[in-house]
Coordinates of C-alpha atoms and ligand atoms in Angstrom, one line a residue:
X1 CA -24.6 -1.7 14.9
X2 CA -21.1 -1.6 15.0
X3 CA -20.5 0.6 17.8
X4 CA -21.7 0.6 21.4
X5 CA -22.0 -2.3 23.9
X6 CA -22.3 -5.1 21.8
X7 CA -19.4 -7.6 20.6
X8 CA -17.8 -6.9 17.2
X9 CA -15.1 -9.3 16.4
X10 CA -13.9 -8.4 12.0
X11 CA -13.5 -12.0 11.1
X12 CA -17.1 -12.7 11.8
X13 CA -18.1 -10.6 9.2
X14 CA -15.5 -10.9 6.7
X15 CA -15.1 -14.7 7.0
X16 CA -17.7 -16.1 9.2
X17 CA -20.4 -14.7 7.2
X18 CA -19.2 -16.9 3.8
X19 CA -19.9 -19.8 5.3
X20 CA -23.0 -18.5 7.2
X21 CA -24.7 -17.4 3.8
X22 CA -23.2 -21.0 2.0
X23 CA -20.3 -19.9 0.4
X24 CA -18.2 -23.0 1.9
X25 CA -17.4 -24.6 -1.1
X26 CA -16.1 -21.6 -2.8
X27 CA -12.9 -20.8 -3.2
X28 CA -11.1 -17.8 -1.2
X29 CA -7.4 -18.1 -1.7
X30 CA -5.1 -19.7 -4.2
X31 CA -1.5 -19.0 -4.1
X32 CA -0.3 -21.6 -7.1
X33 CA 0.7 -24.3 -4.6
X34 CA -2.4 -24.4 -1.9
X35 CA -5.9 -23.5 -2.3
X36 CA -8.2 -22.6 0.8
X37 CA -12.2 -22.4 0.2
X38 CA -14.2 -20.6 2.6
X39 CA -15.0 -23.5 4.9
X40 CA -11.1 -24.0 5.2
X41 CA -10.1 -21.0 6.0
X42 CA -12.7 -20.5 8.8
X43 CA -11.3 -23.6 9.9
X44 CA -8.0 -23.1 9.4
X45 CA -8.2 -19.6 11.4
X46 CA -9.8 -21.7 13.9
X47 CA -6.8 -23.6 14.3
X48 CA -4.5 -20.5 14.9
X49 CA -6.6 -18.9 17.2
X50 CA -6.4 -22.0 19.3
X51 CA -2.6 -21.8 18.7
X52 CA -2.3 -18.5 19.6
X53 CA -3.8 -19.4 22.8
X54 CA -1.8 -22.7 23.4
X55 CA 1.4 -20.5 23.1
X56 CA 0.1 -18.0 26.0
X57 CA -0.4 -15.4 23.9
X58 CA -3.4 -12.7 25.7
X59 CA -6.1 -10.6 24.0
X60 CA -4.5 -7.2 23.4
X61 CA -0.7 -8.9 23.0
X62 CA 0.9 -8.7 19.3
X63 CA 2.1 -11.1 17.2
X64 CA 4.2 -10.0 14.1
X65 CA 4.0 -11.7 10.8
X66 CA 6.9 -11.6 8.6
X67 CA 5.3 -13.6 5.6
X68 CA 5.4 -13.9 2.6
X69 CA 1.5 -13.6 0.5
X70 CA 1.2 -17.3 0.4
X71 CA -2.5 -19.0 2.1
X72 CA -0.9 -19.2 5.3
X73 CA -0.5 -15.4 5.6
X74 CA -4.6 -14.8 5.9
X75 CA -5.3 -18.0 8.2
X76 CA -2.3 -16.5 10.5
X77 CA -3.8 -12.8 10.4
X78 CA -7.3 -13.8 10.9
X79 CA -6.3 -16.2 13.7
X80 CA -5.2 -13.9 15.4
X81 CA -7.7 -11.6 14.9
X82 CA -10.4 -14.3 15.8
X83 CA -8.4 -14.7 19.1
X84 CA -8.6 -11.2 20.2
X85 CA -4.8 -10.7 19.6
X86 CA -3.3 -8.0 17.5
X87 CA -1.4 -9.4 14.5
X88 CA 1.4 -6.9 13.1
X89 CA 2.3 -7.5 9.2
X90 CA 5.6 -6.3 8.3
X91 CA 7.5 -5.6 5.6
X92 CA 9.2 -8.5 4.0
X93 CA 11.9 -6.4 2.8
X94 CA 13.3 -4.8 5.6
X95 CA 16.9 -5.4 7.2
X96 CA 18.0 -7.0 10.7
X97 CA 18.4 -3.8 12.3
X98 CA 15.0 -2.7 11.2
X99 CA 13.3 -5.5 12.5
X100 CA 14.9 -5.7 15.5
X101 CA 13.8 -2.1 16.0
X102 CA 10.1 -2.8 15.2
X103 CA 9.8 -6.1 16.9
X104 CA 11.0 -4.6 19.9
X105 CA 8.7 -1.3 19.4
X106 CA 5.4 -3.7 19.0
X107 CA 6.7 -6.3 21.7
X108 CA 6.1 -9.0 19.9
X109 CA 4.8 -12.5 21.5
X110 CA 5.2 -14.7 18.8
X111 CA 7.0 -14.0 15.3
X112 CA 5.0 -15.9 12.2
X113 CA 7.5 -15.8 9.4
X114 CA 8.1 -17.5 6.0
X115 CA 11.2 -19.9 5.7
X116 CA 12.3 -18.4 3.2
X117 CA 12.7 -15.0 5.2
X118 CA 14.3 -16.6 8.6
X119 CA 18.0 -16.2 7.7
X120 CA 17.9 -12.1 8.1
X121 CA 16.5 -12.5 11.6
X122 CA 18.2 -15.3 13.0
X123 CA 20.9 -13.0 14.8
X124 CA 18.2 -10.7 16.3
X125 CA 16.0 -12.8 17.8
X126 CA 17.6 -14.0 21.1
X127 CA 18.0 -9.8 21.6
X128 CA 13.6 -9.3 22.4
X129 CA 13.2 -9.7 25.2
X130 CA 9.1 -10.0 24.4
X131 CA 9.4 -12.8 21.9
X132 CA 8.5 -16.2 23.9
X133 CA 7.8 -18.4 20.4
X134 CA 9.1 -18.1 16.8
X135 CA 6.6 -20.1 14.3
X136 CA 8.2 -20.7 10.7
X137 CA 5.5 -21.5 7.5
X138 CA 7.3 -23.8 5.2
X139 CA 10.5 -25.9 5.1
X140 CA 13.0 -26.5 7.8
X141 CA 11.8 -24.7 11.0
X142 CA 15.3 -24.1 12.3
X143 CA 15.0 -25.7 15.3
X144 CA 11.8 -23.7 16.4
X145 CA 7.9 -24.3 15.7
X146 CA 6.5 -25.5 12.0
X147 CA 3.2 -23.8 11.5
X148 CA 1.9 -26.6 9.6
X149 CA 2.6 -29.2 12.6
X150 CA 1.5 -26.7 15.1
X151 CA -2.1 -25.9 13.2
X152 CA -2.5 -29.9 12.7
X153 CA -2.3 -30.2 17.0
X154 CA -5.6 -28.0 17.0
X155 CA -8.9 -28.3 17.1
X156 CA -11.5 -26.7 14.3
X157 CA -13.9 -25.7 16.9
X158 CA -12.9 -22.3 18.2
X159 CA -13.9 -19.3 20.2
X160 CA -14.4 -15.9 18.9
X161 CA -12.9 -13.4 20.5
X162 CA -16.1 -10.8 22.1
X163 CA -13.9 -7.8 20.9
X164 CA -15.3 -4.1 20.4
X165 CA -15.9 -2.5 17.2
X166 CA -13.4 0.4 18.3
X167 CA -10.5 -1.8 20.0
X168 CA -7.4 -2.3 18.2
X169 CA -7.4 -5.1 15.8
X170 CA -4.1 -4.9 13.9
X171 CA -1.4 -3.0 13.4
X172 CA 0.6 -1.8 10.3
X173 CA 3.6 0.3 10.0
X174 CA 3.7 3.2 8.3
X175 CA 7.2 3.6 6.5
X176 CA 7.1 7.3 6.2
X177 CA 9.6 9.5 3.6
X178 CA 11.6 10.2 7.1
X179 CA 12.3 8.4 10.7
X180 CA 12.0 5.1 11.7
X181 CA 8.3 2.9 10.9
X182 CA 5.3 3.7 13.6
X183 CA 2.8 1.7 14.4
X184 CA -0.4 2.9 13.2
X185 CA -3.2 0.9 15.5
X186 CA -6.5 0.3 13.6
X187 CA -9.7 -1.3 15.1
X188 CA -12.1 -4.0 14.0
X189 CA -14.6 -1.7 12.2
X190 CA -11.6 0.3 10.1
X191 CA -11.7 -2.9 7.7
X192 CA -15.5 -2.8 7.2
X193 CA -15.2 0.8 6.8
X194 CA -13.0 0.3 3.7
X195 CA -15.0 -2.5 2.0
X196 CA -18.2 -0.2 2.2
X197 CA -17.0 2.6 1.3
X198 CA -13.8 2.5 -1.7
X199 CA -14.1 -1.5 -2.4
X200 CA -18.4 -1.6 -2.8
X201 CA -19.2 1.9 -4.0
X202 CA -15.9 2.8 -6.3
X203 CA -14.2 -0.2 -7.2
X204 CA -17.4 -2.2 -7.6
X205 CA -16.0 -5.4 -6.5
X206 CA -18.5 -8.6 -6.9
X207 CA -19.0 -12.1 -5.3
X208 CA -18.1 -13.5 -9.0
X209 CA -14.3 -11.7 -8.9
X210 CA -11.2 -12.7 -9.3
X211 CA -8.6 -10.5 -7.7
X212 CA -5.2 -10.3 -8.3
X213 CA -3.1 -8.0 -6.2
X214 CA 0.6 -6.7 -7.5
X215 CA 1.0 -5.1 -3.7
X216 CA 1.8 -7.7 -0.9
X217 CA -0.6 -8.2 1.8
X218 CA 1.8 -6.1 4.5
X219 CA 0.8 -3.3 2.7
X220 CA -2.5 -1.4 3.5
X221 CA -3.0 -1.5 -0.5
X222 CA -2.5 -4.9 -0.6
X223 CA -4.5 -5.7 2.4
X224 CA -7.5 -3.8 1.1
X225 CA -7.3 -5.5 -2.0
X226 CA -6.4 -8.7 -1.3
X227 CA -7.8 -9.4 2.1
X228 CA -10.8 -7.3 3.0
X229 CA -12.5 -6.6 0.0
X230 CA -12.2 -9.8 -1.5
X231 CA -13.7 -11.5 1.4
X232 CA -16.2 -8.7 2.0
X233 CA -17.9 -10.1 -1.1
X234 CA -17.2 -13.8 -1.1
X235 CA -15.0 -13.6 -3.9
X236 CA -11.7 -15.2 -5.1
X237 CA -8.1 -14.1 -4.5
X238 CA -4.6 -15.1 -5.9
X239 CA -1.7 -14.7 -4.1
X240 CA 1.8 -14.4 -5.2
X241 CA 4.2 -15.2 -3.0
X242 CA 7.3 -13.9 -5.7
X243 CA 8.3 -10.1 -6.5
X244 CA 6.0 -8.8 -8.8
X245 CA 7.5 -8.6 -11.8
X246 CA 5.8 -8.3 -15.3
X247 CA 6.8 -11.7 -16.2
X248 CA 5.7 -13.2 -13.1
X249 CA 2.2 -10.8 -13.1
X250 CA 1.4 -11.9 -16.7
X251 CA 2.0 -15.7 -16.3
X252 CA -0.8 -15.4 -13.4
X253 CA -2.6 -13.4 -15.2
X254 CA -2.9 -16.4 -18.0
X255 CA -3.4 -18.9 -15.6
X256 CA -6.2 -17.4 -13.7
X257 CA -7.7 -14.6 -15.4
X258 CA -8.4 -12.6 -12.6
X259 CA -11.2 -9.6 -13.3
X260 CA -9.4 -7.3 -11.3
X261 CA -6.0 -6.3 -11.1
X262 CA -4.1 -4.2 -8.5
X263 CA -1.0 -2.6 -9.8
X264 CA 1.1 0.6 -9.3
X265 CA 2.6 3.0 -12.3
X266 CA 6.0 1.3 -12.0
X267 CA 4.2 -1.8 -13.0
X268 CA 1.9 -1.0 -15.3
X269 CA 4.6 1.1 -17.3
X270 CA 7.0 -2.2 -17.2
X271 CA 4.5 -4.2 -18.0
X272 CA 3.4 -2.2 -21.0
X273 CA 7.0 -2.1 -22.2
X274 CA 7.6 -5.6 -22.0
X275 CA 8.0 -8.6 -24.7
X276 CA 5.7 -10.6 -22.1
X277 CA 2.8 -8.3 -23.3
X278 CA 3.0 -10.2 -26.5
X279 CA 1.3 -12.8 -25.0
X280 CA -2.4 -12.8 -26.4
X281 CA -4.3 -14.7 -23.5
X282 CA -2.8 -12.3 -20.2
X283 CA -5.7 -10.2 -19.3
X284 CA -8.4 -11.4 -21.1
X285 CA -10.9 -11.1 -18.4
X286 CA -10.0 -7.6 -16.7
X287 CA -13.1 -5.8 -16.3
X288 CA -11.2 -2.9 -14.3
X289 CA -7.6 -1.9 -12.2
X290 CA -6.3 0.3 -9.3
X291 CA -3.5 2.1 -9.0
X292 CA -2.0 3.3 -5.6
X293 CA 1.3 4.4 -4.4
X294 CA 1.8 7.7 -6.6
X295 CA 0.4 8.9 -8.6
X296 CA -0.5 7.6 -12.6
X297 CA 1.2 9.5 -15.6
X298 CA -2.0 9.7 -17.9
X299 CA 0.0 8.4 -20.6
X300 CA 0.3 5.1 -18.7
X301 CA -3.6 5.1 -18.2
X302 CA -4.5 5.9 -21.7
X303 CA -2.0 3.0 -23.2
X304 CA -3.0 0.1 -20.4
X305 CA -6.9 1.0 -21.5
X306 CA -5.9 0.4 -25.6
X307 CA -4.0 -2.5 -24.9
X308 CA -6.3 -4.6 -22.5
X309 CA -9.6 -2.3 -22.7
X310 CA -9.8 -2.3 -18.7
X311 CA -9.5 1.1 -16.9
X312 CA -7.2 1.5 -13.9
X313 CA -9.3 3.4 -11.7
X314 CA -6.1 5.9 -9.9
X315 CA -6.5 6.8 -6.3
X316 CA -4.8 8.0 -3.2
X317 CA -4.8 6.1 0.5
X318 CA -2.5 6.3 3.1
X319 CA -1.4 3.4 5.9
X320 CA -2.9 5.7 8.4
X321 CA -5.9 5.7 6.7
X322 CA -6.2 2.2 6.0
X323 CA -6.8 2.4 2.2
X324 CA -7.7 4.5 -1.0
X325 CA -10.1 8.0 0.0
X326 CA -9.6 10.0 -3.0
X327 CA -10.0 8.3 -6.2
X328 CA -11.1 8.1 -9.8
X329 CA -14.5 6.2 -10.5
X330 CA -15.6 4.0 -13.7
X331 CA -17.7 6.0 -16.2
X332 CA -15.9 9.1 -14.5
X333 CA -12.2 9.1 -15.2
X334 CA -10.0 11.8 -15.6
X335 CA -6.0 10.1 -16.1
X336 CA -3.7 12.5 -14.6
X337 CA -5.8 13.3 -11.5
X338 CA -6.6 11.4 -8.2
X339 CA -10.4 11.9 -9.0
X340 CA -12.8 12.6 -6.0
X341 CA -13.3 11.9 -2.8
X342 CA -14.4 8.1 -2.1
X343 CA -18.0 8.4 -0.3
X344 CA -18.1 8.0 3.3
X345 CA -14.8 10.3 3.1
X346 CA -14.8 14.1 3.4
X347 CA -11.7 15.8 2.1
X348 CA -10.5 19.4 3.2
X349 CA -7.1 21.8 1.5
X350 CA -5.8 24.2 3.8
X351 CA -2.7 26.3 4.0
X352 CA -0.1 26.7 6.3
X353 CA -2.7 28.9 8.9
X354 CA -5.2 25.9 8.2
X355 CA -7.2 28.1 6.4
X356 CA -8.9 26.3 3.4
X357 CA -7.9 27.2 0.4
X358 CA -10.1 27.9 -3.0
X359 CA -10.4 25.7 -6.2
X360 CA -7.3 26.4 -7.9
X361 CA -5.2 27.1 -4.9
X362 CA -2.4 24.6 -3.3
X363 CA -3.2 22.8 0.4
X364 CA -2.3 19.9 2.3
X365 CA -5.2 17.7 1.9
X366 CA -6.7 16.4 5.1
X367 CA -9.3 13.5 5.4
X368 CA -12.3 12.7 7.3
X369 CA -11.9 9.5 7.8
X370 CA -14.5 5.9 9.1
X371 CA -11.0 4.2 8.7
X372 CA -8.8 6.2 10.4
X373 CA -6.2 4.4 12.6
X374 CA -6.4 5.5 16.4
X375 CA -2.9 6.6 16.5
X376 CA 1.0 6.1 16.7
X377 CA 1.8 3.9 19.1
X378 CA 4.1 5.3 21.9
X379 CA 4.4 8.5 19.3
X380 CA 1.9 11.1 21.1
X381 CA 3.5 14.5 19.5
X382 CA 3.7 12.3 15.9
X383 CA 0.1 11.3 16.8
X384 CA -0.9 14.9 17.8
X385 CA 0.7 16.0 14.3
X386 CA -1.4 13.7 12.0
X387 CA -4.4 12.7 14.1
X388 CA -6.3 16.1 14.7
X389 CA -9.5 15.3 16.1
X390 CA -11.6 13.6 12.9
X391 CA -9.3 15.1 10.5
X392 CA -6.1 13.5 9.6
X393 CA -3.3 15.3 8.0
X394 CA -2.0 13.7 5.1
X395 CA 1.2 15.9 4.2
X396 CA 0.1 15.6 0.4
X397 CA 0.2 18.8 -1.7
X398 CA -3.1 18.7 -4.0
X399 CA -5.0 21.3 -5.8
X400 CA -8.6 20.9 -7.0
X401 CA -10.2 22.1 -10.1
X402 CA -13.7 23.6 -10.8
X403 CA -15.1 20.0 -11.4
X404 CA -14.1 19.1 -7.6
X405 CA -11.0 16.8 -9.2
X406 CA -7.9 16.8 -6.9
X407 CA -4.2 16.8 -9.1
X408 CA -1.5 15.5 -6.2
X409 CA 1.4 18.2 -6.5
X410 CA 3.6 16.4 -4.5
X411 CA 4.4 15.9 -0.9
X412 CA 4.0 18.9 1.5
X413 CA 8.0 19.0 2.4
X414 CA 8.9 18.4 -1.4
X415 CA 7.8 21.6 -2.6
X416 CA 10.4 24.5 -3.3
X417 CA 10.5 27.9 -4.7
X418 CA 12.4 29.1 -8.1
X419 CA 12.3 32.7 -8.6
X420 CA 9.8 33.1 -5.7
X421 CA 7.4 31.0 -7.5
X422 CA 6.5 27.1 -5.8
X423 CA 7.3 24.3 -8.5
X424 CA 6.0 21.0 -7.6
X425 CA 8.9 18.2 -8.0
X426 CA 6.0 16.5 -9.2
X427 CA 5.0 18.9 -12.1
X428 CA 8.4 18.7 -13.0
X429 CA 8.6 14.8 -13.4
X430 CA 5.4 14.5 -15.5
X431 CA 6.7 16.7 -18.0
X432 CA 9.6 14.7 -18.1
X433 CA 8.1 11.3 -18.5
X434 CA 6.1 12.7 -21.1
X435 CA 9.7 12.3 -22.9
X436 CA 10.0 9.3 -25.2
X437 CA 13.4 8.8 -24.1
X438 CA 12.2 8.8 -20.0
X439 CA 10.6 5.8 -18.2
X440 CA 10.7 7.5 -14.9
X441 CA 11.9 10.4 -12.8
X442 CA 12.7 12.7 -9.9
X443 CA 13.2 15.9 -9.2
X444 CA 14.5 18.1 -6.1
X445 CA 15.9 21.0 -5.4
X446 CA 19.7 21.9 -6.0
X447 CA 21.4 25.3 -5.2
X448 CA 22.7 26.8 -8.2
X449 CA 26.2 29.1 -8.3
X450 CA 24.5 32.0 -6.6
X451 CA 22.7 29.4 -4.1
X452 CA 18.8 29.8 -5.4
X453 CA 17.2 26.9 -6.0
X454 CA 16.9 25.0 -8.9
X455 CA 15.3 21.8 -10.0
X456 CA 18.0 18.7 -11.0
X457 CA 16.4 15.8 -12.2
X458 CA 17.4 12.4 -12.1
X459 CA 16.0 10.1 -14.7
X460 CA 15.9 6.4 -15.4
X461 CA 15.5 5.6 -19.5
X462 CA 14.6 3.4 -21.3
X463 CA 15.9 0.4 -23.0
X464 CA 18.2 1.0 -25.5
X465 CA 17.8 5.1 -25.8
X466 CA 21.2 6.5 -26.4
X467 CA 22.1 9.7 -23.9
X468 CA 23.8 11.8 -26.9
X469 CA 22.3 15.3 -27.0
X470 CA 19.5 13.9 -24.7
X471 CA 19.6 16.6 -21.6
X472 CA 19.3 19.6 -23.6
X473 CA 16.3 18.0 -25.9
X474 CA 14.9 17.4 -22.2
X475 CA 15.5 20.8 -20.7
X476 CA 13.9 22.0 -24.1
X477 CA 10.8 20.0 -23.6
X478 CA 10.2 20.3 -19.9
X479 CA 10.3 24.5 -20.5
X480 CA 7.4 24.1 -23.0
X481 CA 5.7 21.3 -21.2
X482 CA 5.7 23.4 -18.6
X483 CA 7.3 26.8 -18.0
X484 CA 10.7 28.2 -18.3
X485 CA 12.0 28.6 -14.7
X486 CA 10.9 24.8 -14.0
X487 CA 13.0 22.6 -16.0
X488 CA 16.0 21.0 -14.5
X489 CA 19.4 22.7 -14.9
X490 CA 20.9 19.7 -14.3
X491 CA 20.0 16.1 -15.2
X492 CA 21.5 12.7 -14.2
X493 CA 20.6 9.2 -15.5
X494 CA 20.5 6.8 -12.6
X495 CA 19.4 2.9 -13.2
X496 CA 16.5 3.5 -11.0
X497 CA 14.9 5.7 -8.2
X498 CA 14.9 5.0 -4.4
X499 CA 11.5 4.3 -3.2
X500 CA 9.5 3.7 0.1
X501 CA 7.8 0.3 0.4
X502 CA 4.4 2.1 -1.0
X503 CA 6.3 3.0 -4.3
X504 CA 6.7 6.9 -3.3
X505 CA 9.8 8.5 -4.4
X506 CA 12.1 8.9 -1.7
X507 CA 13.0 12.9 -2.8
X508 CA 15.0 13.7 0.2
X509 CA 17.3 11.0 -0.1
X510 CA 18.0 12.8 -4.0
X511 CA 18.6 15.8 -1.9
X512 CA 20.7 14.9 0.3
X513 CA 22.6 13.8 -2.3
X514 CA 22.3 17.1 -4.5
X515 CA 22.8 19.4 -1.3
Ligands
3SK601 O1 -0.1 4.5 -1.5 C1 -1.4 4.6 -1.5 O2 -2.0 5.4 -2.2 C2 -2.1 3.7 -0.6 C3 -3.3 3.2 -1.0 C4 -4.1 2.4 -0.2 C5 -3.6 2.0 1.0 C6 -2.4 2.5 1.5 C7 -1.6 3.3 0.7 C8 -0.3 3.8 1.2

């Protein structure tokens, strides 16, 4: 077993166990410059767990990776992993001051980062106080160590680290709609836990797949998808180091055909509106999709599935949680809800006493989770909050229907009352997208002239629709969509929407804003 006494070290099992069962030859990662097959990789992670131990850096210690998804992101992570140390992917979008807030908060040993992403730390770095070695993939090293020359100093033979099944292995941060990141610690068995449970017995993935992943490997999405499933099964991943764009997504779509792709609505709605889809070979080979991050418009589903005959399979995860736990299933697919609960996961909705509620009825959703993370670190009243015993609160608003289907009605502290009844933002925004004129929206409250709530929505069109006599044609059509009181008194067009790094709508920076 997992547990207990014995030694449990993640990269045994995910990697290790390619080669072990003659998978060698095959190929793991491509990321349109470098390829790895198994047998490289293991040796290649061989390397950086030597490295890591050159440098001085102990079991337990953390390394943080800002990198971008290129092949030298997974030999770096599993390195360290290998080693015993705790590798901490970050966001590669985040700004000085937030990384010199987060390296600080994980004390960091030793920064891995992409050339590319160097010139936003350079004026932080001599302020940690932790940080003994800075290790730069590609190009000019900047006067500190190359990866590439570093790895080519090491041996292939390599210890693995005796770790336990329940001892930290990584870390990720979990951006939150308020507050600055924590650092959500999650052990060696959390990333077996996902590929047994979502990755083999909902998503179906196979030895012969080809994954392609729109979300970067920092994200728990993205390290699900392209990380531990693919490897979980011997299968093949691209990587893409550029922002996912539908251009960029549908030229790698042509040149490798992937059979699985992992998007998010924002995505798959640009991509369906964009000349690019024109292009007959892109998707050829899909056999299925997931969508994370918030949830799917149904409209989105149904026109992905006519055009490239693939469903996107929607579901729900959390970075606490390490990936999806509520989601739709092929052959059972219902667009426009999260689906069911992933098995291995229970699922509870309670209300505000804890209470649960019945089918029909509002709750915050709470999970039973094999892949919850251990905690915040240095957060103990944040951890108390979320981590409660085997449950963890998720502060998602969902509702369940008689079939045992969960509909997300939007996060718990987005909800508001109009005329003493709750409207989800959520509800709200559906209805508008629903709108030929509306590629997205967002809606929080606003206090009207006599200060009662109100909905105001801010919308982002699309291409070429003219605003002239559009807001009352979309108050019109929200109020029979879905109720009077609900549609938005006032509506804004903005370019686009501010969103976390998952892709949730950041609502309470519209409110402030509104208020
Ligand atoms: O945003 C999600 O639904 C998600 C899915 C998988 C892993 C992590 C997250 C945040």
């Amino acid at each position: 077993g997992m547990t207990g006494a014995g030694s449990y070290n993640a990269v045994s099992w995910l990697l290790d166990r390619n080669v072990a069962e003659g998978r060698g030859d095959k190929l793991a990662y491509t990321d349109t410059v470098s390829e790895l097959s198994y047998r490289a990789l293991q040796t290649q992670t061989c390397r950086a767990a030597n490295l890591m131990r050159r440098l001085g850096v102990r079991r337990e210690e953390r390394v943080a990776m800002i990198m971008l998804d290129t092949v030298e992101f997974p030999v770096v992570f599993l390195g360290a992993i290998r080693a015993g140390v705790v590798p901490v992917p970050l966001n590669t979008l985040l700004t000085a001051e937030q990384y010199a807030y987060v390296l600080a908060d994980c004390r960091a040993r030793v920064l891995f980062v992409s050339e590319a992403l160097y010139p936003v730390l350079k004026d932080i770095l001599s302020g940690l106080p932790d940080l003994a070695h800075v290790v730069v993939s590609g190009g000019d090293a900047h006067g500190h160590l190359k990866l590439a020359d570093e790895l080519a100093q090491e041996s292939d033979a390599c210890e693995t680290a005796a770790t336990h099944a329940e001892e930290p292995a990584f870390w990720l941060y979990s951006s939150g709609s308020t507050g600055m990141p924590k650092g959500v610690r999650h052990l060696h068995a959390n990333l077996a836990a996902t590929a047994e449970t979502y990755a083999r017995q909902v998503l179906g993935i196979r030895e012969d797949d080809v994954v392609l992943s729109a979300a970067k490997l920092f994200f728990a999405y993205g390290l699900g998808n392209s990380l531990t499933f693919p490897l979980s099964v011997g299968a093949t991943t691209v990587l893409n180091s550029e922002r996912p764009t539908p251009a960029v997504v549908f030229k790698l779509m042509q040149r490798y055909n992937p059979t699985i792709f992992c998007g998010v609505p924002t995505l798959f709605a640009a991509m369906l509106n964009d000349s690019a889809l024109k292009s007959e070979a892109a998707g050829s080979r899909l056999r299925i999709c997931t969508s994370a991050g918030e949830a799917l418009p149904e409209s989105v589903g149904l026109a992905w599935k006519a055009r490239f005959g693939a469903d996107i399979l929607d579901g729900v995860g959390s970075t606490e949680l390490l990936h999806i736990f509520l989601s739709n299933a092929p052959g059972d697919i219902k667009y426009g809800t999260s689906g069911k609960p992933v098995p291995g996961y229970k699922v509870r909705l309670v209300n505000e006493t804890g209470t649960e509620v019945a089918d029909g009825e509002v709750g915050e959703l709470l999970v039973d989770a094999p892949s919850a993370g251990e905690g915040y670190w240095n957060q103990r009243s944040k951890s108390r909050a979320t981590f409660e015993g085997n449950w963890t609160r998720t502060g998602d608003k969902y509702i369940r229907d008689a079939d045992g289907r969960y509909t997300f009605c939007g996060r718990a502290d987005d909800m508001f009352k109009v005329s003493g009844i709750w409207v989800s933002p959520f509800e709200v925004e559906s209805a508008l997208i629903t709108h030929p004129a509306v590629l997205e929206a967002a809606v929080v409250p606003d206090a009207d002239f006599d200060g009662l709530l109100k909905p105001r929505a801010y919308v982002v069109l699309r291409e070429g629709v003219a605003p002239d006599g559009l807001f009352e044609a979309l108050k019109d059509h929200v109020k029979q969509k879905v109720g009077p009181w609900k549609y938005p008194r006032w509506i804004e067009v903005v370019p686009s929407l501010p969103k976390t790094a998952t892709g949730k709508i950041q609502r309470f920076k519209l409110r402030e804003g509104a208020q």
